[in-house]
Amino acid sequence: MKIILKSDQLIDGTGSDPIKKASILIENDKISKISSERDPLTPQDIADAEIIEYKNGTILPGFIEMHSHIHCSATTDAYEHITTETDETFLLRGSKAVREALASGVTTMRDLGSKNEVIFPIKDAISKNIIPGPRLLAAGTPITTTGGHCNMFGREANTSDDVVKAIRNQFKLGSDHIKIMSTGGGFTPGSNVRAPQYPEETLANAVKDADRLGLKISAHCHATSGIRNCVKAGIHNLIHCSWLPEDPESPFDYDTDLVDEIVEKGIYVDPTLALPHLNRLRGGQKNKTKTIMDPEKRLEILKDMWDRGVKFVTGMDSGMANANFGDFAYIPEVMVNGMGITPMEAIVSATKTSSECLGLEKEIGTLEINKIADVVIVKGDPLKDIRALHSVDTIISKGNIIKKSGHLLI
């Protein structure tokens, strides 16, 4: 099967200048050729190929969503659903979620905390083409303390031995990644977002055993003390990284020395920065722990982290209140219009950098010959208006046509 995509320009995800009047040739599930007006496809390339052309558009790598919870409802009362619904309902909800994500241009998706009974069957169903969905990487059940954040669907583990045993259990079940709750979180009653749940030593032991098994660990962390424990322990990916102080009357406890250590150790950060924007856009959340969070100051801190060299990846926290599974494009939009980075920098974060965090940079994340054909065409030019990423005209996932000329085929 041969597919040719054509549009006004191609952004390959590496940060290089766009290729004008571009075409990309896909054979089976791989990219076999990328051409420009100066170096057009040959008659042999074109023979027997299905040609999809969108004028006034941009060809891009498929989007990578780094932080989802597919069993959650994304409604303002999402927390209540987590505690009351059955696994059967979670399975149905999750099947709908992965389809919505794929339909928005997300061709790779990492779930960072859904019940094992839900996420692994859905991952298996996608791989067997039973249901449509992106390439799915699954952490499975998150690891937390007794009564800790997300204990209602997490694996409770308190000591270093407990945590290591939990990691080995997730590995045995087929987890691609490990998720641990290093601090409290806003949706769990009695959970303290301003204090660590695990000491540095426990997290370091977790990293050591995960490394042995070839797994990376992502850690939910709001409190600065929890961030510090994660960085010292060598956690691979920080989630939220909110810099909350112990004092509830203070908004932030930003530590630039710790940021420099994050950069030095090559730790990736998923700041879930679009979530506050969506909450403002859609009317807030229900039953959320109150925290002082100046959104403008938060964006200033994130920009300073960026300027210091922190590698950001694009996680939505989809499934949480107001974060729908088709909302991915809001992440680069907020990165550009809120943080103040360039559209090209945001696109690289959403593609190349996120693939590197997953360890999949040799397969996905950029449009290069012999890489897997995860490709989208958006209407317009996202380098002029990043909101163009909301308007996805065509989607190719692993060489398969998912959306063609504005028509969804799944």
mmCIF file of C-alpha atoms in Angstrom:
data_model
loop_
_atom_site.group_PDB
_atom_site.id
_atom_site.type_symbol
_atom_site.label_atom_id
_atom_site.label_comp_id
_atom_site.label_asym_id
_atom_site.label_seq_id
_atom_site.Cartn_x
_atom_site.Cartn_y
_atom_site.Cartn_z
ATOM 1 C CA MET A 1 0.000 0.000 0.000
ATOM 2 C CA LYS A 2 1.336 3.394 -1.044
ATOM 3 C CA ILE A 3 0.052 6.738 0.194
ATOM 4 C CA ILE A 4 1.244 10.186 -0.840
ATOM 5 C CA LEU A 5 0.438 13.224 1.296
ATOM 6 C CA LYS A 6 0.858 16.658 -0.256
ATOM 7 C CA SER A 7 0.508 20.131 1.205
ATOM 8 C CA ASP A 8 1.993 23.630 1.221
ATOM 9 C CA GLN A 9 4.675 22.794 3.746
ATOM 10 C CA LEU A 10 6.089 20.019 5.919
ATOM 11 C CA ILE A 11 7.404 20.460 9.464
ATOM 12 C CA ASP A 12 9.455 17.373 10.301
ATOM 13 C CA GLY A 13 9.560 17.822 14.119
ATOM 14 C CA THR A 14 13.343 18.258 14.345
ATOM 15 C CA GLY A 15 13.172 22.047 14.523
ATOM 16 C CA SER A 16 14.506 22.466 10.980
ATOM 17 C CA ASP A 17 12.950 24.985 8.610
ATOM 18 C CA PRO A 18 9.760 23.769 6.911
ATOM 19 C CA ILE A 19 9.941 22.104 3.501
ATOM 20 C CA LYS A 20 7.789 24.067 1.073
ATOM 21 C CA LYS A 21 5.441 22.416 -1.435
ATOM 22 C CA ALA A 22 6.137 19.104 0.240
ATOM 23 C CA SER A 23 5.119 15.533 -0.438
ATOM 24 C CA ILE A 24 5.665 12.489 1.741
ATOM 25 C CA LEU A 25 5.573 8.958 0.396
ATOM 26 C CA ILE A 26 4.361 6.204 2.734
ATOM 27 C CA GLU A 27 4.813 2.546 1.863
ATOM 28 C CA ASN A 28 3.126 0.064 4.174
ATOM 29 C CA ASP A 29 3.756 1.535 7.650
ATOM 30 C CA LYS A 30 6.993 3.439 6.936
ATOM 31 C CA ILE A 31 8.020 6.776 5.468
ATOM 32 C CA SER A 32 10.005 6.006 2.305
ATOM 33 C CA LYS A 33 10.531 9.447 0.765
ATOM 34 C CA ILE A 34 10.075 13.149 1.527
ATOM 35 C CA SER A 35 10.145 15.524 -1.424
ATOM 36 C CA SER A 36 9.921 19.225 -2.203
ATOM 37 C CA GLU A 37 9.158 21.320 -5.256
ATOM 38 C CA ARG A 38 12.862 21.236 -6.150
ATOM 39 C CA ASP A 39 13.079 17.461 -5.703
ATOM 40 C CA PRO A 40 9.672 16.068 -6.720
ATOM 41 C CA LEU A 41 8.469 12.507 -6.516
ATOM 42 C CA THR A 42 9.170 10.373 -9.567
ATOM 43 C CA PRO A 43 6.510 8.721 -11.780
ATOM 44 C CA GLN A 44 7.542 5.422 -10.207
ATOM 45 C CA ASP A 45 6.881 6.851 -6.727
ATOM 46 C CA ILE A 46 3.442 8.035 -7.772
ATOM 47 C CA ALA A 47 2.405 4.836 -9.571
ATOM 48 C CA ASP A 48 -0.407 2.979 -7.778
ATOM 49 C CA ALA A 49 -0.331 5.413 -4.848
ATOM 50 C CA GLU A 50 -3.352 6.951 -3.160
ATOM 51 C CA ILE A 51 -2.786 10.701 -3.186
ATOM 52 C CA ILE A 52 -4.209 12.902 -0.424
ATOM 53 C CA GLU A 53 -3.637 16.617 -0.949
ATOM 54 C CA TYR A 54 -4.652 19.556 1.194
ATOM 55 C CA LYS A 55 -3.683 22.947 -0.136
ATOM 56 C CA ASN A 56 -2.945 25.724 2.368
ATOM 57 C CA GLY A 57 -2.028 23.156 5.006
ATOM 58 C CA THR A 58 0.947 21.743 6.916
ATOM 59 C CA ILE A 59 2.209 18.163 7.188
ATOM 60 C CA LEU A 60 3.454 17.262 10.694
ATOM 61 C CA PRO A 61 4.415 14.236 12.797
ATOM 62 C CA GLY A 62 1.521 12.707 14.713
ATOM 63 C CA PHE A 63 0.982 14.238 18.143
ATOM 64 C CA ILE A 64 2.242 12.518 21.309
ATOM 65 C CA GLU A 65 -0.003 12.773 24.397
ATOM 66 C CA MET A 66 2.158 11.987 27.410
ATOM 67 C CA HIS A 67 -0.342 11.973 30.269
ATOM 68 C CA SER A 68 -3.804 10.464 30.155
ATOM 69 C CA HIS A 69 -6.175 8.534 32.404
ATOM 70 C CA ILE A 70 -8.464 6.774 29.962
ATOM 71 C CA HIS A 71 -10.849 5.366 32.555
ATOM 72 C CA CYS A 72 -11.775 8.870 33.749
ATOM 73 C CA SER A 73 -14.706 10.902 32.442
ATOM 74 C CA ALA A 74 -13.152 14.389 31.940
ATOM 75 C CA THR A 75 -16.312 15.885 33.461
ATOM 76 C CA THR A 76 -16.298 18.331 36.375
ATOM 77 C CA ASP A 77 -17.257 15.444 38.661
ATOM 78 C CA ALA A 78 -14.639 13.061 37.236
ATOM 79 C CA TYR A 79 -13.463 12.141 40.740
ATOM 80 C CA GLU A 80 -16.923 10.893 41.731
ATOM 81 C CA HIS A 81 -17.013 8.638 38.664
ATOM 82 C CA ILE A 82 -13.683 7.097 39.632
ATOM 83 C CA THR A 83 -15.092 6.013 42.973
ATOM 84 C CA THR A 84 -18.529 4.810 41.825
ATOM 85 C CA GLU A 85 -18.280 3.258 38.363
ATOM 86 C CA THR A 86 -17.567 -0.378 37.522
ATOM 87 C CA ASP A 87 -14.633 -1.819 35.604
ATOM 88 C CA GLU A 88 -17.028 -2.617 32.763
ATOM 89 C CA THR A 89 -17.978 1.052 32.506
ATOM 90 C CA PHE A 90 -14.308 2.028 32.671
ATOM 91 C CA LEU A 91 -13.585 -0.307 29.745
ATOM 92 C CA LEU A 92 -16.311 1.255 27.639
ATOM 93 C CA ARG A 93 -15.252 4.754 28.619
ATOM 94 C CA GLY A 94 -11.623 3.948 27.847
ATOM 95 C CA SER A 95 -12.497 2.547 24.425
ATOM 96 C CA LYS A 96 -14.245 5.821 23.613
ATOM 97 C CA ALA A 97 -11.322 7.836 24.996
ATOM 98 C CA VAL A 98 -8.625 6.270 22.816
ATOM 99 C CA ARG A 99 -10.770 6.725 19.713
ATOM 100 C CA GLU A 100 -11.288 10.413 20.521
ATOM 101 C CA ALA A 101 -7.570 10.904 21.044
ATOM 102 C CA LEU A 102 -6.686 9.268 17.734
ATOM 103 C CA ALA A 103 -9.338 11.315 15.930
ATOM 104 C CA SER A 104 -7.648 14.515 17.170
ATOM 105 C CA GLY A 105 -4.277 13.571 15.638
ATOM 106 C CA VAL A 106 -2.758 11.841 18.684
ATOM 107 C CA THR A 107 -0.943 8.813 17.252
ATOM 108 C CA THR A 108 0.933 7.912 20.458
ATOM 109 C CA MET A 109 -0.602 8.081 23.918
ATOM 110 C CA ARG A 110 0.800 7.305 27.350
ATOM 111 C CA ASP A 111 -1.648 6.397 30.083
ATOM 112 C CA LEU A 112 -0.199 7.312 33.475
ATOM 113 C CA GLY A 113 -2.668 5.667 35.781
ATOM 114 C CA SER A 114 -5.687 3.491 35.082
ATOM 115 C CA LYS A 115 -6.681 0.257 36.758
ATOM 116 C CA ASN A 116 -4.843 -2.792 35.417
ATOM 117 C CA GLU A 117 -8.183 -4.446 34.698
ATOM 118 C CA VAL A 118 -8.953 -1.608 32.297
ATOM 119 C CA ILE A 119 -5.803 -0.416 30.589
ATOM 120 C CA PHE A 120 -4.193 -3.704 29.575
ATOM 121 C CA PRO A 121 -7.287 -5.118 27.789
ATOM 122 C CA ILE A 122 -7.680 -1.816 25.927
ATOM 123 C CA LYS A 123 -4.023 -1.796 24.914
ATOM 124 C CA ASP A 124 -4.384 -5.379 23.715
ATOM 125 C CA ALA A 125 -7.575 -4.556 21.790
ATOM 126 C CA ILE A 126 -5.841 -1.677 19.978
ATOM 127 C CA SER A 127 -2.856 -3.847 19.049
ATOM 128 C CA LYS A 128 -5.232 -6.497 17.623
ATOM 129 C CA ASN A 129 -7.283 -3.896 15.693
ATOM 130 C CA ILE A 130 -10.407 -4.724 17.698
ATOM 131 C CA ILE A 131 -10.868 -1.042 18.561
ATOM 132 C CA PRO A 132 -9.272 2.073 17.028
ATOM 133 C CA GLY A 133 -6.725 3.947 19.084
ATOM 134 C CA PRO A 134 -3.225 5.420 19.136
ATOM 135 C CA ARG A 135 -0.091 3.487 19.954
ATOM 136 C CA LEU A 136 -0.732 3.055 23.679
ATOM 137 C CA LEU A 137 1.896 2.910 26.401
ATOM 138 C CA ALA A 138 0.448 1.889 29.741
ATOM 139 C CA ALA A 139 1.680 2.411 33.280
ATOM 140 C CA GLY A 140 -1.260 0.475 34.667
ATOM 141 C CA THR A 141 -2.088 0.855 38.336
ATOM 142 C CA PRO A 142 -0.207 3.818 39.860
ATOM 143 C CA ILE A 143 1.807 3.319 43.033
ATOM 144 C CA THR A 144 0.810 5.363 46.080
ATOM 145 C CA THR A 145 0.848 5.250 49.864
ATOM 146 C CA THR A 146 -1.947 3.894 52.027
ATOM 147 C CA GLY A 147 -4.700 6.476 51.677
ATOM 148 C CA GLY A 148 -2.432 8.453 49.317
ATOM 149 C CA HIS A 149 -3.219 10.231 46.091
ATOM 150 C CA CYS A 150 -5.374 8.085 43.758
ATOM 151 C CA ASN A 151 -5.513 5.232 46.276
ATOM 152 C CA MET A 152 -9.011 4.423 45.013
ATOM 153 C CA PHE A 153 -7.506 2.874 41.886
ATOM 154 C CA GLY A 154 -3.815 2.672 42.853
ATOM 155 C CA ARG A 155 -1.550 0.052 44.411
ATOM 156 C CA GLU A 156 -0.855 1.073 48.025
ATOM 157 C CA ALA A 157 2.815 0.617 48.947
ATOM 158 C CA ASN A 158 4.548 2.284 51.891
ATOM 159 C CA THR A 159 8.071 0.974 52.406
ATOM 160 C CA SER A 160 10.906 0.638 49.887
ATOM 161 C CA ASP A 161 10.285 -3.107 49.776
ATOM 162 C CA ASP A 162 6.576 -2.519 49.125
ATOM 163 C CA VAL A 163 7.323 -0.099 46.284
ATOM 164 C CA VAL A 164 9.883 -2.381 44.630
ATOM 165 C CA LYS A 165 7.443 -5.279 44.856
ATOM 166 C CA ALA A 166 4.742 -3.103 43.243
ATOM 167 C CA ILE A 167 7.089 -2.167 40.388
ATOM 168 C CA ARG A 168 7.906 -5.810 39.751
ATOM 169 C CA ASN A 169 4.219 -6.662 39.762
ATOM 170 C CA GLN A 170 3.478 -3.983 37.142
ATOM 171 C CA PHE A 171 6.392 -5.220 35.042
ATOM 172 C CA LYS A 172 5.025 -8.769 35.218
ATOM 173 C CA LEU A 173 1.601 -7.584 34.074
ATOM 174 C CA GLY A 174 3.059 -5.754 31.071
ATOM 175 C CA SER A 175 3.513 -2.109 32.091
ATOM 176 C CA ASP A 176 5.541 0.010 29.684
ATOM 177 C CA HIS A 177 6.190 2.610 32.352
ATOM 178 C CA ILE A 178 5.831 3.129 36.106
ATOM 179 C CA LYS A 179 3.809 5.902 37.728
ATOM 180 C CA ILE A 180 4.397 6.799 41.372
ATOM 181 C CA MET A 181 2.686 9.480 43.454
ATOM 182 C CA SER A 182 5.548 11.269 45.198
ATOM 183 C CA THR A 183 3.250 13.907 46.770
ATOM 184 C CA GLY A 184 -0.412 14.273 47.479
ATOM 185 C CA GLY A 185 -2.878 15.429 44.842
ATOM 186 C CA GLY A 186 -5.883 17.677 44.578
ATOM 187 C CA PHE A 187 -8.614 15.101 43.969
ATOM 188 C CA THR A 188 -8.015 12.684 46.836
ATOM 189 C CA PRO A 189 -9.704 13.515 50.163
ATOM 190 C CA GLY A 190 -7.142 14.009 52.911
ATOM 191 C CA SER A 191 -4.256 14.029 50.448
ATOM 192 C CA ASN A 192 -1.657 16.730 51.094
ATOM 193 C CA VAL A 193 -0.405 18.358 47.873
ATOM 194 C CA ARG A 194 2.208 20.291 49.866
ATOM 195 C CA ALA A 195 4.028 17.315 51.371
ATOM 196 C CA PRO A 196 5.955 14.292 50.079
ATOM 197 C CA GLN A 197 4.439 10.818 50.252
ATOM 198 C CA TYR A 198 7.809 9.078 49.826
ATOM 199 C CA PRO A 199 11.319 9.928 51.057
ATOM 200 C CA GLU A 200 14.250 10.212 48.660
ATOM 201 C CA GLU A 201 15.620 6.786 49.632
ATOM 202 C CA THR A 202 12.414 4.975 48.696
ATOM 203 C CA LEU A 203 12.257 6.747 45.341
ATOM 204 C CA ALA A 204 15.939 5.981 44.668
ATOM 205 C CA ASN A 205 15.320 2.291 45.320
ATOM 206 C CA ALA A 206 12.352 2.439 42.963
ATOM 207 C CA VAL A 207 14.497 3.989 40.209
ATOM 208 C CA LYS A 208 17.217 1.394 40.702
ATOM 209 C CA ASP A 209 14.828 -1.520 40.285
ATOM 210 C CA ALA A 210 12.947 0.081 37.395
ATOM 211 C CA ASP A 211 16.254 0.652 35.596
ATOM 212 C CA ARG A 212 17.097 -3.003 36.098
ATOM 213 C CA LEU A 213 13.842 -3.938 34.380
ATOM 214 C CA GLY A 214 14.253 -1.432 31.554
ATOM 215 C CA LEU A 215 11.399 0.755 32.780
ATOM 216 C CA LYS A 216 11.225 4.502 33.302
ATOM 217 C CA ILE A 217 9.414 6.111 36.242
ATOM 218 C CA SER A 218 7.174 9.169 36.122
ATOM 219 C CA ALA A 219 6.375 10.848 39.418
ATOM 220 C CA HIS A 220 3.389 13.012 40.253
ATOM 221 C CA CYS A 221 4.855 15.900 42.268
ATOM 222 C CA HIS A 222 3.303 19.181 43.403
ATOM 223 C CA ALA A 223 5.236 20.102 46.556
ATOM 224 C CA THR A 224 8.759 21.441 46.160
ATOM 225 C CA SER A 225 9.936 19.017 48.846
ATOM 226 C CA GLY A 226 8.537 16.157 46.770
ATOM 227 C CA ILE A 227 10.152 17.497 43.594
ATOM 228 C CA ARG A 228 13.479 17.647 45.426
ATOM 229 C CA ASN A 229 13.153 14.013 46.537
ATOM 230 C CA CYS A 230 12.410 12.974 42.946
ATOM 231 C CA VAL A 231 15.346 14.873 41.461
ATOM 232 C CA LYS A 232 17.821 13.575 44.040
ATOM 233 C CA ALA A 233 16.526 10.032 43.453
ATOM 234 C CA GLY A 234 16.912 10.313 39.663
ATOM 235 C CA ILE A 235 13.248 9.967 38.680
ATOM 236 C CA HIS A 236 13.065 10.024 34.881
ATOM 237 C CA ASN A 237 10.012 12.238 34.333
ATOM 238 C CA LEU A 238 8.433 14.816 36.662
ATOM 239 C CA ILE A 239 4.682 15.316 36.341
ATOM 240 C CA HIS A 240 3.116 18.696 37.230
ATOM 241 C CA CYS A 241 6.244 20.033 38.986
ATOM 242 C CA SER A 242 4.138 22.737 40.637
ATOM 243 C CA TRP A 243 6.671 24.130 43.172
ATOM 244 C CA LEU A 244 4.119 24.307 45.996
ATOM 245 C CA PRO A 245 5.496 25.341 49.396
ATOM 246 C CA GLU A 246 4.619 23.804 52.737
ATOM 247 C CA ASP A 247 2.917 27.067 53.780
ATOM 248 C CA PRO A 248 -0.638 27.085 52.330
ATOM 249 C CA GLU A 249 -0.649 30.886 52.324
ATOM 250 C CA SER A 250 2.289 31.064 49.919
ATOM 251 C CA PRO A 251 1.824 30.438 46.187
ATOM 252 C CA PHE A 252 5.204 29.020 45.121
ATOM 253 C CA ASP A 253 8.580 27.823 46.394
ATOM 254 C CA TYR A 254 10.561 27.932 43.156
ATOM 255 C CA ASP A 255 14.103 26.547 43.444
ATOM 256 C CA THR A 256 16.363 27.503 40.518
ATOM 257 C CA ASP A 257 19.267 25.427 41.824
ATOM 258 C CA LEU A 258 17.021 22.387 41.677
ATOM 259 C CA VAL A 259 15.964 23.343 38.148
ATOM 260 C CA ASP A 260 19.616 23.406 37.104
ATOM 261 C CA GLU A 261 19.978 19.900 38.552
ATOM 262 C CA ILE A 262 16.935 18.775 36.545
ATOM 263 C CA VAL A 263 18.690 20.028 33.422
ATOM 264 C CA GLU A 264 22.008 18.444 34.364
ATOM 265 C CA LYS A 265 20.387 15.042 34.941
ATOM 266 C CA GLY A 266 18.341 15.228 31.740
ATOM 267 C CA ILE A 267 15.028 14.801 33.566
ATOM 268 C CA TYR A 268 11.946 15.461 31.444
ATOM 269 C CA VAL A 269 9.096 17.583 32.828
ATOM 270 C CA ASP A 270 5.405 17.354 31.961
ATOM 271 C CA PRO A 271 3.926 20.523 33.486
ATOM 272 C CA THR A 272 0.322 19.721 32.410
ATOM 273 C CA LEU A 273 0.125 23.449 31.719
ATOM 274 C CA ALA A 274 -3.065 23.367 29.620
ATOM 275 C CA LEU A 275 -5.196 21.997 32.449
ATOM 276 C CA PRO A 276 -5.687 25.333 34.300
ATOM 277 C CA HIS A 277 -6.565 26.969 30.968
ATOM 278 C CA LEU A 278 -9.256 24.346 30.295
ATOM 279 C CA ASN A 279 -10.644 24.715 33.810
ATOM 280 C CA ARG A 280 -11.023 28.449 33.271
ATOM 281 C CA LEU A 281 -12.484 27.847 29.832
ATOM 282 C CA ARG A 282 -15.051 25.305 31.021
ATOM 283 C CA GLY A 283 -16.036 26.491 34.453
ATOM 284 C CA GLY A 284 -13.751 24.919 37.011
ATOM 285 C CA GLN A 285 -13.770 21.604 38.852
ATOM 286 C CA LYS A 286 -15.916 19.946 41.471
ATOM 287 C CA ASN A 287 -14.574 18.786 44.857
ATOM 288 C CA LYS A 288 -10.990 19.881 44.253
ATOM 289 C CA THR A 289 -8.611 20.749 47.081
ATOM 290 C CA LYS A 290 -8.107 24.503 47.169
ATOM 291 C CA THR A 291 -4.570 25.697 46.482
ATOM 292 C CA ILE A 292 -3.198 29.158 45.888
ATOM 293 C CA MET A 293 -2.025 29.112 42.291
ATOM 294 C CA ASP A 294 -1.354 32.339 40.421
ATOM 295 C CA PRO A 295 -1.672 31.180 36.784
ATOM 296 C CA GLU A 296 0.406 34.032 35.372
ATOM 297 C CA LYS A 297 3.232 33.468 37.861
ATOM 298 C CA ARG A 298 3.068 29.743 37.139
ATOM 299 C CA LEU A 299 3.634 30.423 33.420
ATOM 300 C CA GLU A 300 6.531 32.754 34.252
ATOM 301 C CA ILE A 301 8.159 29.968 36.274
ATOM 302 C CA LEU A 302 7.673 27.492 33.437
ATOM 303 C CA LYS A 303 9.237 29.926 30.962
ATOM 304 C CA ASP A 304 12.234 30.338 33.268
ATOM 305 C CA MET A 305 12.568 26.562 33.499
ATOM 306 C CA TRP A 306 12.440 26.399 29.693
ATOM 307 C CA ASP A 307 15.072 29.112 29.337
ATOM 308 C CA ARG A 308 17.339 27.205 31.735
ATOM 309 C CA GLY A 309 17.134 24.167 29.462
ATOM 310 C CA VAL A 310 14.433 21.934 30.974
ATOM 311 C CA LYS A 311 12.991 19.504 28.425
ATOM 312 C CA PHE A 312 9.191 19.781 28.419
ATOM 313 C CA VAL A 313 6.905 17.041 27.127
ATOM 314 C CA THR A 314 3.254 17.409 26.222
ATOM 315 C CA GLY A 315 0.872 15.878 28.750
ATOM 316 C CA MET A 316 -2.756 16.912 29.080
ATOM 317 C CA ASP A 317 -3.817 14.912 32.162
ATOM 318 C CA SER A 318 -6.725 13.965 29.921
ATOM 319 C CA GLY A 319 -9.625 12.333 31.696
ATOM 320 C CA MET A 320 -9.308 14.700 34.626
ATOM 321 C CA ALA A 321 -11.964 17.403 34.991
ATOM 322 C CA ASN A 322 -12.403 19.452 31.807
ATOM 323 C CA ALA A 323 -9.525 17.742 29.949
ATOM 324 C CA ASN A 324 -11.161 15.893 27.065
ATOM 325 C CA PHE A 325 -9.297 13.244 25.112
ATOM 326 C CA GLY A 326 -9.516 15.265 21.912
ATOM 327 C CA ASP A 327 -8.036 18.392 23.501
ATOM 328 C CA PHE A 328 -4.353 17.828 22.722
ATOM 329 C CA ALA A 329 -3.901 20.981 20.628
ATOM 330 C CA TYR A 330 -4.510 23.159 23.696
ATOM 331 C CA ILE A 331 -1.108 22.092 25.075
ATOM 332 C CA PRO A 332 1.066 23.691 22.372
ATOM 333 C CA GLU A 333 -1.407 26.579 22.225
ATOM 334 C CA VAL A 334 -0.800 27.418 25.896
ATOM 335 C CA MET A 335 2.935 26.850 25.511
ATOM 336 C CA VAL A 336 2.984 29.530 22.816
ATOM 337 C CA ASN A 337 0.327 31.989 23.945
ATOM 338 C CA GLY A 338 0.866 31.524 27.696
ATOM 339 C CA MET A 339 4.519 30.616 28.209
ATOM 340 C CA GLY A 340 5.787 32.637 25.279
ATOM 341 C CA ILE A 341 7.896 30.063 23.424
ATOM 342 C CA THR A 342 7.830 29.850 19.625
ATOM 343 C CA PRO A 343 5.367 27.653 17.706
ATOM 344 C CA MET A 344 8.268 25.594 16.346
ATOM 345 C CA GLU A 345 9.568 24.961 19.876
ATOM 346 C CA ALA A 346 6.108 23.828 20.987
ATOM 347 C CA ILE A 347 5.779 21.497 18.002
ATOM 348 C CA VAL A 348 9.188 19.929 18.720
ATOM 349 C CA SER A 349 8.103 19.332 22.340
ATOM 350 C CA ALA A 350 4.890 17.682 21.135
ATOM 351 C CA THR A 351 6.738 15.358 18.791
ATOM 352 C CA LYS A 352 10.515 14.835 18.966
ATOM 353 C CA THR A 353 11.109 15.616 22.661
ATOM 354 C CA SER A 354 8.149 13.563 23.806
ATOM 355 C CA SER A 355 9.306 10.593 21.708
ATOM 356 C CA GLU A 356 12.752 10.850 23.325
ATOM 357 C CA CYS A 357 11.198 10.790 26.801
ATOM 358 C CA LEU A 358 9.432 7.556 25.829
ATOM 359 C CA GLY A 359 12.618 6.059 24.388
ATOM 360 C CA LEU A 360 10.912 5.757 20.982
ATOM 361 C CA GLU A 361 12.832 8.424 19.083
ATOM 362 C CA LYS A 362 14.181 5.863 16.582
ATOM 363 C CA GLU A 363 10.625 4.958 15.568
ATOM 364 C CA ILE A 364 8.405 8.030 15.915
ATOM 365 C CA GLY A 365 8.409 11.749 16.744
ATOM 366 C CA THR A 366 9.923 13.116 13.524
ATOM 367 C CA LEU A 367 9.191 12.709 9.823
ATOM 368 C CA GLU A 368 12.265 10.903 8.538
ATOM 369 C CA ILE A 369 12.832 8.087 6.066
ATOM 370 C CA ASN A 370 12.298 4.590 7.523
ATOM 371 C CA LYS A 371 10.422 5.890 10.576
ATOM 372 C CA ILE A 372 6.886 4.709 11.275
ATOM 373 C CA ALA A 373 4.303 6.688 9.320
ATOM 374 C CA ASP A 374 2.488 8.643 12.023
ATOM 375 C CA VAL A 375 1.554 11.799 10.122
ATOM 376 C CA VAL A 376 -1.093 14.523 10.217
ATOM 377 C CA ILE A 377 -2.067 17.378 7.935
ATOM 378 C CA VAL A 378 -3.505 20.461 9.618
ATOM 379 C CA LYS A 379 -5.299 23.341 7.947
ATOM 380 C CA GLY A 380 -3.235 26.508 7.792
ATOM 381 C CA ASP A 381 0.213 27.310 9.141
ATOM 382 C CA PRO A 382 0.822 26.582 12.854
ATOM 383 C CA LEU A 383 4.031 28.640 12.724
ATOM 384 C CA LYS A 384 1.852 31.703 12.114
ATOM 385 C CA ASP A 385 -1.020 30.636 14.376
ATOM 386 C CA ILE A 386 -0.474 27.671 16.683
ATOM 387 C CA ARG A 387 -4.244 27.212 16.913
ATOM 388 C CA ALA A 388 -4.053 25.581 13.472
ATOM 389 C CA LEU A 389 -3.208 22.349 15.333
ATOM 390 C CA HIS A 390 -6.881 22.177 16.347
ATOM 391 C CA SER A 391 -7.858 21.785 12.678
ATOM 392 C CA VAL A 392 -6.661 18.346 11.646
ATOM 393 C CA ASP A 393 -7.660 17.439 8.104
ATOM 394 C CA THR A 394 -5.874 14.105 7.592
ATOM 395 C CA ILE A 395 -4.406 11.491 9.962
ATOM 396 C CA ILE A 396 -2.152 8.540 9.181
ATOM 397 C CA SER A 397 -1.414 6.156 12.065
ATOM 398 C CA LYS A 398 1.166 3.393 11.519
ATOM 399 C CA GLY A 399 0.580 3.769 7.782
ATOM 400 C CA ASN A 400 -3.211 3.484 8.038
ATOM 401 C CA ILE A 401 -5.569 6.249 6.945
ATOM 402 C CA ILE A 402 -7.616 7.328 9.973
ATOM 403 C CA LYS A 403 -8.946 10.617 8.663
ATOM 404 C CA LYS A 404 -8.964 11.668 5.007
ATOM 405 C CA SER A 405 -9.723 15.118 3.662
ATOM 406 C CA GLY A 406 -11.752 16.006 6.740
ATOM 407 C CA HIS A 407 -13.672 12.712 6.925
ATOM 408 C CA LEU A 408 -13.062 10.392 9.878
ATOM 409 C CA LEU A 409 -12.821 6.745 8.798
ATOM 410 C CA ILE A 410 -12.895 5.001 12.182
#
